[in-house]
Amino acid sequence: MNPRKRRQRPVTVFDGRTHHVALCRGFRDGLPVFGWGEAPSTLLTATQLRQVGLRRNGQDPVALLVFRHHHPYRHETVAELFSVERAAPVRGTEGQRRAKVQGALRARRICAECRQDVGYYVPTSTGLCWNCEGIDLAEEVAA
Ligand SMILES: [Zn+2]
């Protein structure tokens, strides 16, 4: 495990439909903070929602995305992340929206190493399930 990952900790994020286990970098304003490419794939920024023809639909943010720009004067950008499950289509029917969302998300549950549908979204940064990544979550959730 590299030093960058050691600072992260597992958190469960509820996107309105599914509980996702992900590694966050801490909390800000009560919301888990993720780095670029580390948030569950069902969480999108308002800009990303627009790019797939969805809108936030009045929901509150469920997490924050923090990343750095290359410009030296702009050290850090924080973007709110919204649930794609709670978003509404800009155009089209609910059925068309769901088919589009589900097709795009299904592929994100396949681990790049063991090729299994692991039932949760693997991190886009590694593409690996927790088992192949070698992360033991049991001690983190033990009572
Ligand atoms: Zn795996």
XYZ file of N, CA and C and ligand atoms in Angstrom, residues 111-116 118 128-129 131-132, ligand 1:
34
model
N -14.233 -5.881 -11.340
C -12.846 -5.704 -10.889
C -11.896 -5.996 -12.043
N -10.870 -5.158 -12.222
C -9.918 -5.317 -13.318
C -9.027 -6.538 -13.123
N -8.891 -6.996 -11.873
C -8.000 -8.121 -11.579
C -8.749 -9.463 -11.651
N -9.805 -9.609 -10.842
C -10.496 -10.905 -10.772
C -11.686 -10.994 -11.731
N -12.022 -9.871 -12.411
C -13.065 -9.834 -13.426
C -14.439 -10.191 -12.869
N -14.638 -10.108 -11.573
C -15.932 -10.407 -10.965
C -16.770 -9.136 -10.852
N -18.407 -7.355 -8.401
C -18.244 -7.443 -6.951
C -19.425 -6.823 -6.203
N -9.673 -1.884 -8.928
C -9.594 -3.153 -8.199
C -10.629 -3.226 -7.073
N -11.130 -4.444 -6.822
C -12.016 -4.652 -5.685
C -11.172 -4.633 -4.407
N -10.817 -6.836 -2.173
C -10.110 -8.097 -1.979
C -8.785 -8.102 -2.751
N -8.834 -7.739 -4.023
C -7.619 -7.717 -4.843
C -6.687 -6.579 -4.406
Zn -10.982 -8.348 -7.514
